[in-house]
């Protein structure tokens, strides 16, 4: 019960902070909307062509947007000294981290999923694949965020670390991308996607308890 | 009781301080003084456990702090020279952050109101911390110290930015805290006026 209250308090305060500085979160969302809408203009408005690239494009741009949204993670806590207080807290750090990441996901990544659904018809994604697009992003984006947060925690305090974070985490993003985009492409052709979604789910189940532990350890090392 | 023996710390093979010994008993205050760059902040960061000493030992109630980490952090509060507050949250929300997230034991809502009055911030509960002055941010930290139920305060430059009344208040709070059996280690260049014969001076150079 105590851990539940700790989780809820952290989630509420973190969400409040993100909400009060929403412009920071808005940039990756704008990037998503702009990039997706440039594809029909830059490639060609032909439905067959767009139809073929849509699953990949929707997923790749989502992945890049998440990479862009990693920057503010822990950065504020590091700058104002509350990160030190977190490390000196008698409360379990991984629960606090999980709550912070959930707040981040709800306010900056979930809107991205809604944008993907909104812009999918622009790329002529078949209606049959919409459900899979939603499900695969719902399962895949938390994994991307959790992995990205490990990279961000490892590079905290290093100046101009954005590029370093990207290099660090990109290799680990590839399996998620392949499964995610693959499942949407399969769904478009009417094939079963349970296998891909199950793999994404398995990754999420693995990352959810393990990534916060890794992040906590990385933050402890980083402050030294 | 905080027991420090042969404490040394080096950064990039350059010794910051070496061979520090002292024992702080309940009811005692230690003021760490020294010129800029002497390593006062580093010493405090080693004492609170954020930095690992390169040699020596810190024992809290007879147990090594890194071996019995949770006992130590539950009994200690560290305040960095920059007030560790969220600029985008109000004063009350910051106190909630400390109450719910950062501290194991903390006063309830009623004692929060009392502490706010004590530090002269009554009426500022719903003000964003970013619109407070530097001295007022210090006073929020004082409120946190009042509310955190710990036995040891580690304060890095607690008197900066405070007006005379604020310095007086800090002195009173420290005196009251040690009278109740607390322990305080703080760094400051200012001499502090606490009517107690248990104030020690540690010189770093």
CSV table of C-alpha atoms in Angstrom, one decimal:
chain,number,residue,atom,x,y,z
A,1,UNK,CA,0.0,0.0,0.0
A,2,UNK,CA,2.9,2.3,0.9
A,3,UNK,CA,4.6,1.6,-2.4
A,4,UNK,CA,1.3,2.2,-4.3
A,5,UNK,CA,1.1,5.6,-2.6
A,6,UNK,CA,4.7,6.4,-3.5
A,7,UNK,CA,4.0,5.5,-7.1
A,8,UNK,CA,0.9,7.6,-7.3
A,9,UNK,CA,2.5,10.6,-5.7
A,10,UNK,CA,5.5,10.5,-8.0
A,11,UNK,CA,3.3,10.0,-11.0
A,12,UNK,CA,1.1,13.0,-10.1
A,13,UNK,CA,3.9,15.4,-9.4
A,14,UNK,CA,5.9,14.4,-12.5
A,15,UNK,CA,2.8,14.7,-14.7
A,16,UNK,CA,2.2,18.1,-13.2
A,17,UNK,CA,5.8,19.2,-14.0
A,18,UNK,CA,5.5,17.9,-17.6
A,19,UNK,CA,2.1,19.6,-18.0
A,20,UNK,CA,3.5,22.9,-16.8
A,21,UNK,CA,6.4,22.7,-19.3
A,22,UNK,CA,4.4,21.2,-22.1
A,23,UNK,CA,6.3,23.0,-24.9
A,24,UNK,CA,9.2,20.7,-24.3
A,25,UNK,CA,7.0,17.7,-25.0
A,26,UNK,CA,5.3,19.3,-28.0
A,27,UNK,CA,8.4,19.4,-30.2
A,28,UNK,CA,8.6,15.6,-30.8
A,29,UNK,CA,4.9,15.5,-31.5
A,30,UNK,CA,5.2,18.3,-34.0
A,31,UNK,CA,8.2,16.5,-35.6
A,32,UNK,CA,6.0,13.4,-35.9
A,33,UNK,CA,3.1,15.2,-37.5
A,34,UNK,CA,5.3,17.2,-39.9
A,35,UNK,CA,7.5,14.3,-41.0
A,36,UNK,CA,4.6,12.0,-41.7
A,37,UNK,CA,2.7,14.6,-43.7
A,38,UNK,CA,5.8,15.2,-45.8
A,39,UNK,CA,6.0,11.6,-47.1
A,40,UNK,CA,3.0,11.8,-49.5
A,41,UNK,CA,4.4,15.1,-50.8
A,42,UNK,CA,8.0,13.9,-51.2
A,43,UNK,CA,7.5,10.4,-52.4
A,44,UNK,CA,4.3,10.4,-54.5
A,45,UNK,CA,0.7,10.5,-53.6
A,46,UNK,CA,0.2,7.1,-55.4
A,47,UNK,CA,-1.8,4.8,-53.0
A,48,UNK,CA,0.1,1.6,-54.0
A,49,UNK,CA,3.5,3.1,-53.1
A,50,UNK,CA,2.3,4.8,-49.9
A,51,UNK,CA,0.4,1.7,-48.9
A,52,UNK,CA,3.7,-0.3,-49.1
A,53,UNK,CA,5.8,2.0,-47.1
A,54,UNK,CA,3.2,3.2,-44.6
A,55,UNK,CA,3.9,0.6,-41.8
A,56,UNK,CA,7.6,1.3,-41.9
A,57,UNK,CA,7.3,5.0,-42.0
A,58,UNK,CA,4.7,5.2,-39.2
A,59,UNK,CA,7.0,3.1,-37.0
A,60,UNK,CA,10.4,4.7,-37.9
A,61,UNK,CA,9.1,8.2,-37.3
A,62,UNK,CA,7.6,7.2,-34.0
A,63,UNK,CA,10.9,5.7,-33.0
A,64,UNK,CA,12.8,8.9,-34.0
A,65,UNK,CA,10.2,11.1,-32.1
A,66,UNK,CA,10.8,9.0,-29.0
A,67,UNK,CA,14.5,9.4,-29.3
A,68,UNK,CA,14.0,13.2,-29.5
A,69,UNK,CA,11.7,13.1,-26.5
A,70,UNK,CA,14.4,11.4,-24.3
A,71,UNK,CA,16.4,14.6,-23.7
A,72,UNK,CA,14.4,16.1,-20.8
A,73,UNK,CA,14.4,12.8,-18.9
A,74,UNK,CA,16.2,13.1,-15.5
A,75,UNK,CA,17.8,16.3,-16.9
A,76,UNK,CA,15.7,18.6,-14.7
A,77,UNK,CA,16.2,16.4,-11.7
A,78,UNK,CA,19.9,16.5,-12.3
A,79,UNK,CA,20.0,20.3,-12.7
A,80,UNK,CA,18.0,21.2,-9.6
A,81,UNK,CA,19.5,18.7,-7.3
A,82,UNK,CA,16.4,16.7,-6.6
A,83,UNK,CA,18.1,13.7,-8.3
A,84,UNK,CA,20.6,13.7,-5.4
A,85,UNK,CA,17.7,13.6,-3.0
A,86,UNK,CA,16.2,10.7,-4.9
A,87,UNK,CA,19.4,8.8,-4.6
A,88,UNK,CA,19.5,9.6,-0.9
A,89,UNK,CA,15.9,8.6,-0.4
A,90,UNK,CA,15.0,5.6,1.8
A,91,UNK,CA,12.3,4.8,-0.7
A,92,UNK,CA,12.9,2.3,-3.5
A,93,UNK,CA,14.4,4.2,-6.5
A,94,UNK,CA,13.1,1.8,-9.2
A,95,UNK,CA,9.5,2.5,-8.2
A,96,UNK,CA,10.1,6.2,-8.4
A,97,UNK,CA,11.7,5.8,-11.8
A,98,UNK,CA,8.9,3.7,-13.1
A,99,UNK,CA,6.3,6.3,-12.0
A,100,UNK,CA,8.3,9.1,-13.7
A,101,UNK,CA,8.6,7.1,-16.9
A,102,UNK,CA,4.9,6.3,-16.8
A,103,UNK,CA,4.1,10.0,-16.5
A,104,UNK,CA,6.4,10.7,-19.5
A,105,UNK,CA,4.8,7.9,-21.5
A,106,UNK,CA,1.2,9.1,-20.8
A,107,UNK,CA,1.9,12.8,-21.6
A,108,UNK,CA,4.4,12.6,-24.4
A,109,UNK,CA,4.3,9.2,-26.0
A,110,UNK,CA,0.6,8.3,-25.8
A,111,UNK,CA,-0.3,11.4,-27.8
A,112,UNK,CA,2.2,10.2,-30.4
A,113,UNK,CA,0.2,6.9,-30.8
A,114,UNK,CA,-3.0,8.9,-31.3
A,115,UNK,CA,-1.2,11.0,-34.0
A,116,UNK,CA,-0.1,7.8,-35.7
A,117,UNK,CA,-3.7,6.7,-35.9
A,118,UNK,CA,-4.7,10.1,-37.1
A,119,UNK,CA,-2.1,10.3,-39.9
A,120,UNK,CA,-2.2,6.6,-41.0
A,121,UNK,CA,-5.0,7.2,-43.6
A,122,UNK,CA,-2.8,9.9,-45.1
A,123,UNK,CA,-0.4,7.1,-46.0
A,124,UNK,CA,-3.2,4.9,-47.2
A,125,UNK,CA,-2.7,2.4,-44.4
A,126,UNK,CA,-5.4,-0.2,-44.9
A,127,UNK,CA,-8.2,0.1,-42.3
A,128,UNK,CA,-7.6,-3.6,-41.4
A,129,UNK,CA,-4.1,-2.7,-40.1
A,130,UNK,CA,-5.3,0.2,-37.8
A,131,UNK,CA,-5.9,-2.1,-34.9
A,132,UNK,CA,-2.5,-3.7,-35.2
A,133,UNK,CA,-0.8,-0.3,-35.5
A,134,UNK,CA,-2.4,0.8,-32.3
A,135,UNK,CA,-1.6,-2.5,-30.5
A,136,UNK,CA,2.0,-2.7,-31.7
A,137,UNK,CA,2.7,0.9,-30.7
A,138,UNK,CA,1.0,0.4,-27.4
A,139,UNK,CA,3.3,-2.5,-26.6
A,140,UNK,CA,6.4,-1.3,-28.4
A,141,UNK,CA,6.7,2.4,-27.4
A,142,UNK,CA,7.0,1.7,-23.6
A,143,UNK,CA,9.9,-0.7,-24.5
A,144,UNK,CA,11.6,2.1,-26.5
A,145,UNK,CA,11.1,4.6,-23.7
A,146,UNK,CA,12.5,2.2,-21.0
A,147,UNK,CA,15.5,1.3,-23.1
A,148,UNK,CA,16.1,5.0,-24.0
A,149,UNK,CA,15.9,6.0,-20.3
A,150,UNK,CA,18.7,3.6,-19.6
A,151,UNK,CA,20.8,5.3,-22.2
A,152,UNK,CA,19.8,8.7,-20.9
A,153,UNK,CA,20.7,7.8,-17.3
A,154,UNK,CA,24.1,6.5,-18.4
A,155,UNK,CA,25.0,9.7,-20.1
A,156,UNK,CA,23.5,12.1,-17.6
A,157,UNK,CA,25.8,15.1,-16.9
A,158,UNK,CA,27.7,14.7,-20.1
A,159,UNK,CA,27.4,17.8,-22.3
A,160,UNK,CA,25.8,17.4,-25.7
A,161,UNK,CA,24.9,13.8,-24.8
A,162,UNK,CA,21.9,13.7,-27.2
A,163,UNK,CA,23.8,12.1,-30.1
A,164,UNK,CA,25.6,9.7,-27.7
A,165,UNK,CA,22.2,8.5,-26.3
A,166,UNK,CA,21.0,7.8,-29.9
A,167,UNK,CA,24.1,5.8,-30.7
A,168,UNK,CA,23.8,3.9,-27.5
A,169,UNK,CA,20.2,2.9,-27.7
A,170,UNK,CA,19.6,2.6,-31.5
A,171,UNK,CA,20.9,-1.0,-31.8
A,172,UNK,CA,18.5,-2.0,-29.1
A,173,UNK,CA,15.6,-0.3,-30.8
A,174,UNK,CA,16.0,-2.4,-34.0
A,175,UNK,CA,14.3,-5.6,-32.8
A,176,UNK,CA,11.3,-3.5,-31.6
A,177,UNK,CA,11.2,-1.7,-34.9
A,178,UNK,CA,11.3,-4.9,-37.0
A,179,UNK,CA,8.6,-6.6,-35.0
A,180,UNK,CA,6.4,-3.5,-34.8
A,181,UNK,CA,6.6,-2.4,-38.4
A,182,UNK,CA,6.5,-6.1,-39.5
A,183,UNK,CA,3.2,-6.7,-37.6
A,184,UNK,CA,1.5,-3.7,-39.1
A,185,UNK,CA,2.6,-4.8,-42.6
A,186,UNK,CA,1.4,-8.3,-42.0
A,187,UNK,CA,-2.0,-7.0,-40.8
A,188,UNK,CA,-2.3,-5.0,-44.0
A,189,UNK,CA,-2.1,-8.1,-46.0
A,190,UNK,CA,-4.6,-9.9,-43.8
A,191,UNK,CA,-2.3,-12.3,-42.1
A,192,UNK,CA,-2.3,-13.2,-38.4
A,193,UNK,CA,-0.1,-11.0,-36.2
A,194,UNK,CA,-0.4,-12.7,-32.9
A,195,UNK,CA,3.2,-13.9,-33.0
A,196,UNK,CA,4.7,-10.5,-33.5
A,197,UNK,CA,2.5,-8.9,-30.9
A,198,UNK,CA,3.3,-11.6,-28.4
A,199,UNK,CA,7.0,-11.0,-29.0
A,200,UNK,CA,6.5,-7.2,-28.4
A,201,UNK,CA,4.5,-8.1,-25.3
A,202,UNK,CA,7.2,-10.4,-24.0
A,203,UNK,CA,9.8,-7.6,-24.5
A,204,UNK,CA,7.6,-5.2,-22.5
A,205,UNK,CA,7.1,-7.7,-19.7
A,206,UNK,CA,10.9,-8.1,-19.6
A,207,UNK,CA,11.8,-4.4,-19.8
A,208,UNK,CA,9.2,-3.3,-17.2
A,209,UNK,CA,10.8,-4.7,-14.1
A,210,UNK,CA,14.4,-4.8,-15.3
A,211,UNK,CA,14.9,-1.4,-17.0
A,212,UNK,CA,14.1,0.6,-13.8
A,213,UNK,CA,16.7,-1.4,-11.9
A,214,UNK,CA,19.3,-0.7,-14.6
A,215,UNK,CA,18.3,3.0,-14.7
A,216,UNK,CA,18.7,3.2,-10.9
A,217,UNK,CA,22.1,1.6,-11.0
A,218,UNK,CA,23.2,3.9,-13.9
A,219,UNK,CA,22.0,7.0,-12.0
A,220,UNK,CA,23.9,6.0,-8.9
A,221,UNK,CA,27.1,5.5,-10.9
A,222,UNK,CA,26.6,8.8,-12.8
A,223,UNK,CA,26.4,11.0,-9.8
A,224,UNK,CA,29.8,9.9,-8.6
B,1,UNK,CA,26.6,8.8,16.6
B,2,UNK,CA,28.6,9.5,13.4
B,3,UNK,CA,32.1,8.1,13.5
B,4,UNK,CA,34.6,9.0,10.8
B,5,UNK,CA,38.0,7.5,10.7
B,6,UNK,CA,40.9,8.1,8.3
B,7,UNK,CA,38.6,9.5,5.7
B,8,UNK,CA,40.3,10.4,2.4
B,9,UNK,CA,39.0,11.4,-1.0
B,10,UNK,CA,40.8,11.9,-4.3
B,11,UNK,CA,39.5,13.0,-7.6
B,12,UNK,CA,41.5,12.0,-10.7
B,13,UNK,CA,44.4,10.9,-8.5
B,14,UNK,CA,44.5,14.3,-6.9
B,15,UNK,CA,43.8,14.2,-3.1
B,16,UNK,CA,41.0,16.6,-2.1
B,17,UNK,CA,41.4,15.7,1.6
B,18,UNK,CA,43.1,12.9,3.5
B,19,UNK,CA,43.1,11.3,7.0
B,20,UNK,CA,40.1,13.0,8.5
B,21,UNK,CA,39.0,11.7,11.9
B,22,UNK,CA,36.2,12.8,14.1
B,23,UNK,CA,33.2,11.6,16.1
B,24,UNK,CA,30.0,13.5,16.3
B,25,UNK,CA,27.8,12.6,19.3
B,26,UNK,CA,24.1,13.5,19.7
B,27,UNK,CA,23.6,17.1,20.6
B,28,UNK,CA,26.8,18.2,18.9
B,29,UNK,CA,27.3,20.6,16.0
B,30,UNK,CA,30.3,20.7,13.6
B,31,UNK,CA,31.0,23.7,11.5
B,32,UNK,CA,33.4,22.9,8.6
B,33,UNK,CA,35.4,26.0,7.6
B,34,UNK,CA,38.1,26.5,5.0
B,35,UNK,CA,39.0,28.6,2.0
B,36,UNK,CA,37.2,28.3,-1.3
B,37,UNK,CA,38.2,25.0,-3.0
B,38,UNK,CA,39.3,23.4,0.2
B,39,UNK,CA,36.9,20.5,-0.3
B,40,UNK,CA,34.0,21.4,2.1
B,41,UNK,CA,31.3,20.5,-0.4
B,42,UNK,CA,33.1,17.3,-1.4
B,43,UNK,CA,33.5,16.4,2.3
B,44,UNK,CA,29.7,16.8,2.8
B,45,UNK,CA,29.0,14.8,-0.3
B,46,UNK,CA,31.2,12.0,0.9
B,47,UNK,CA,29.6,12.1,4.3
B,48,UNK,CA,26.1,11.9,2.9
B,49,UNK,CA,27.1,8.9,0.8
B,50,UNK,CA,26.8,10.4,-2.7
B,51,UNK,CA,30.5,10.0,-3.2
B,52,UNK,CA,32.5,6.9,-2.2
B,53,UNK,CA,35.6,7.7,-0.1
B,54,UNK,CA,38.9,6.5,-1.6
B,55,UNK,CA,40.0,5.4,1.9
B,56,UNK,CA,38.6,5.4,5.4
B,57,UNK,CA,35.3,4.6,6.9
B,58,UNK,CA,32.1,6.4,7.9
B,59,UNK,CA,30.0,4.7,10.6
B,60,UNK,CA,26.5,5.6,11.6
B,61,UNK,CA,25.4,4.2,15.0
B,62,UNK,CA,28.3,1.9,14.8
B,63,UNK,CA,27.6,0.5,11.3
B,64,UNK,CA,29.2,1.3,8.0
B,65,UNK,CA,26.9,3.6,6.0
B,66,UNK,CA,27.3,1.8,2.7
B,67,UNK,CA,26.6,-1.6,4.3
B,68,UNK,CA,23.6,-0.3,6.2
B,69,UNK,CA,22.5,2.2,3.6
B,70,UNK,CA,18.8,2.4,4.3
B,71,UNK,CA,19.3,2.9,8.1
B,72,UNK,CA,21.6,5.8,7.3
B,73,UNK,CA,19.6,7.6,4.7
B,74,UNK,CA,16.5,7.2,6.8
B,75,UNK,CA,18.3,9.0,9.7
B,76,UNK,CA,20.0,11.7,7.7
B,77,UNK,CA,19.1,14.6,5.5
B,78,UNK,CA,21.5,16.4,3.1
B,79,UNK,CA,20.9,19.9,1.8
B,80,UNK,CA,23.1,20.9,-1.1
B,81,UNK,CA,24.2,24.5,-1.4
B,82,UNK,CA,21.6,25.0,-4.2
B,83,UNK,CA,18.2,24.4,-2.7
B,84,UNK,CA,17.0,21.1,-4.2
B,85,UNK,CA,13.5,22.2,-5.1
B,86,UNK,CA,11.4,21.8,-8.3
B,87,UNK,CA,11.1,25.2,-9.8
B,88,UNK,CA,7.9,24.2,-11.7
B,89,UNK,CA,6.1,23.1,-8.5
B,90,UNK,CA,4.5,25.2,-5.8
B,91,UNK,CA,5.9,25.3,-2.3
B,92,UNK,CA,3.3,23.0,-1.0
B,93,UNK,CA,3.8,20.5,-3.9
B,94,UNK,CA,7.6,20.6,-3.2
B,95,UNK,CA,6.8,19.7,0.4
B,96,UNK,CA,4.6,16.9,-0.8
B,97,UNK,CA,7.5,15.7,-3.0
B,98,UNK,CA,9.7,15.5,0.0
B,99,UNK,CA,7.0,13.9,2.1
B,100,UNK,CA,5.8,11.3,-0.3
B,101,UNK,CA,8.9,10.6,-2.4
B,102,UNK,CA,12.1,11.7,-0.9
B,103,UNK,CA,11.7,11.0,2.8
B,104,UNK,CA,10.7,7.9,4.7
B,105,UNK,CA,9.3,9.8,7.7
B,106,UNK,CA,7.9,13.3,7.4
B,107,UNK,CA,5.4,15.5,9.2
B,108,UNK,CA,1.7,15.4,8.3
B,109,UNK,CA,-0.4,18.2,6.7
B,110,UNK,CA,-1.0,19.9,10.0
B,111,UNK,CA,2.7,20.1,10.8
B,112,UNK,CA,3.4,21.4,7.3
B,113,UNK,CA,1.2,24.4,8.0
B,114,UNK,CA,3.0,25.0,11.3
B,115,UNK,CA,6.4,24.7,9.7
B,116,UNK,CA,5.4,27.1,6.9
B,117,UNK,CA,4.5,29.7,9.6
B,118,UNK,CA,7.6,29.1,11.5
B,119,UNK,CA,9.9,29.8,8.6
B,120,UNK,CA,7.8,32.9,7.6
B,121,UNK,CA,6.3,31.5,4.4
B,122,UNK,CA,2.7,31.4,5.4
B,123,UNK,CA,0.7,32.6,2.5
B,124,UNK,CA,3.2,31.3,-0.1
B,125,UNK,CA,1.9,27.7,-0.1
B,126,UNK,CA,0.6,27.9,-3.7
B,127,UNK,CA,3.4,30.1,-5.1
B,128,UNK,CA,5.6,28.4,-7.7
B,129,UNK,CA,9.1,28.0,-6.3
B,130,UNK,CA,10.6,29.7,-9.5
B,131,UNK,CA,8.9,33.0,-8.4
B,132,UNK,CA,10.4,32.9,-4.9
B,133,UNK,CA,13.5,34.8,-4.0
B,134,UNK,CA,16.8,33.0,-3.2
B,135,UNK,CA,16.3,33.6,0.5
B,136,UNK,CA,12.7,32.3,0.4
B,137,UNK,CA,13.9,29.1,-1.3
B,138,UNK,CA,16.3,28.7,1.6
B,139,UNK,CA,13.4,29.1,3.9
B,140,UNK,CA,11.5,26.3,2.1
B,141,UNK,CA,14.6,24.1,2.8
B,142,UNK,CA,14.3,25.1,6.5
B,143,UNK,CA,10.7,24.0,6.5
B,144,UNK,CA,11.8,20.7,5.1
B,145,UNK,CA,14.4,20.3,7.8
B,146,UNK,CA,11.7,21.0,10.4
B,147,UNK,CA,9.5,18.4,8.9
B,148,UNK,CA,12.0,15.6,8.1
B,149,UNK,CA,12.2,13.4,11.1
B,150,UNK,CA,15.9,12.7,11.0
B,151,UNK,CA,18.7,12.7,13.5
B,152,UNK,CA,21.5,14.2,11.4
B,153,UNK,CA,21.5,17.3,9.2
B,154,UNK,CA,24.2,17.8,6.6
B,155,UNK,CA,23.9,21.4,5.4
B,156,UNK,CA,26.1,22.8,2.7
B,157,UNK,CA,26.2,26.6,3.1
B,158,UNK,CA,22.8,27.0,4.8
B,159,UNK,CA,23.2,30.7,5.4
B,160,UNK,CA,23.7,32.0,1.9
B,161,UNK,CA,21.1,34.4,0.6
B,162,UNK,CA,19.3,34.6,3.9
B,163,UNK,CA,18.6,37.9,5.5
B,164,UNK,CA,19.5,38.6,9.2
B,165,UNK,CA,16.3,37.3,10.5
B,166,UNK,CA,16.7,34.2,8.3
B,167,UNK,CA,20.2,33.6,9.7
B,168,UNK,CA,18.9,34.0,13.2
B,169,UNK,CA,16.1,31.5,12.4
B,170,UNK,CA,18.6,29.0,11.1
B,171,UNK,CA,20.6,29.3,14.3
B,172,UNK,CA,17.6,28.9,16.4
B,173,UNK,CA,16.4,25.8,14.5
B,174,UNK,CA,19.9,24.2,14.7
B,175,UNK,CA,20.0,25.0,18.5
B,176,UNK,CA,16.6,23.5,19.0
B,177,UNK,CA,17.4,20.5,16.9
B,178,UNK,CA,20.6,19.6,18.8
B,179,UNK,CA,18.9,20.3,22.2
B,180,UNK,CA,16.5,17.5,21.3
B,181,UNK,CA,19.4,15.2,20.5
B,182,UNK,CA,20.1,16.0,16.9
B,183,UNK,CA,23.4,16.3,15.2
B,184,UNK,CA,24.4,18.9,12.6
B,185,UNK,CA,27.4,19.2,10.3
B,186,UNK,CA,27.4,22.4,8.2
B,187,UNK,CA,29.7,24.4,6.1
B,188,UNK,CA,29.8,28.2,6.3
B,189,UNK,CA,32.2,31.1,6.2
B,190,UNK,CA,30.2,33.0,8.6
B,191,UNK,CA,30.7,32.5,12.3
B,192,UNK,CA,27.4,31.1,13.7
B,193,UNK,CA,25.9,32.2,17.0
B,194,UNK,CA,24.6,29.2,18.8
B,195,UNK,CA,24.5,29.2,22.6
B,196,UNK,CA,25.8,25.8,23.2
B,197,UNK,CA,29.2,24.5,24.3
B,198,UNK,CA,29.0,21.6,21.9
B,199,UNK,CA,29.8,23.5,18.7
B,200,UNK,CA,33.1,22.3,17.1
B,201,UNK,CA,35.1,23.8,14.3
B,202,UNK,CA,36.7,21.7,11.7
B,203,UNK,CA,39.3,23.4,9.5
B,204,UNK,CA,40.0,22.1,6.0
B,205,UNK,CA,42.9,23.5,4.0
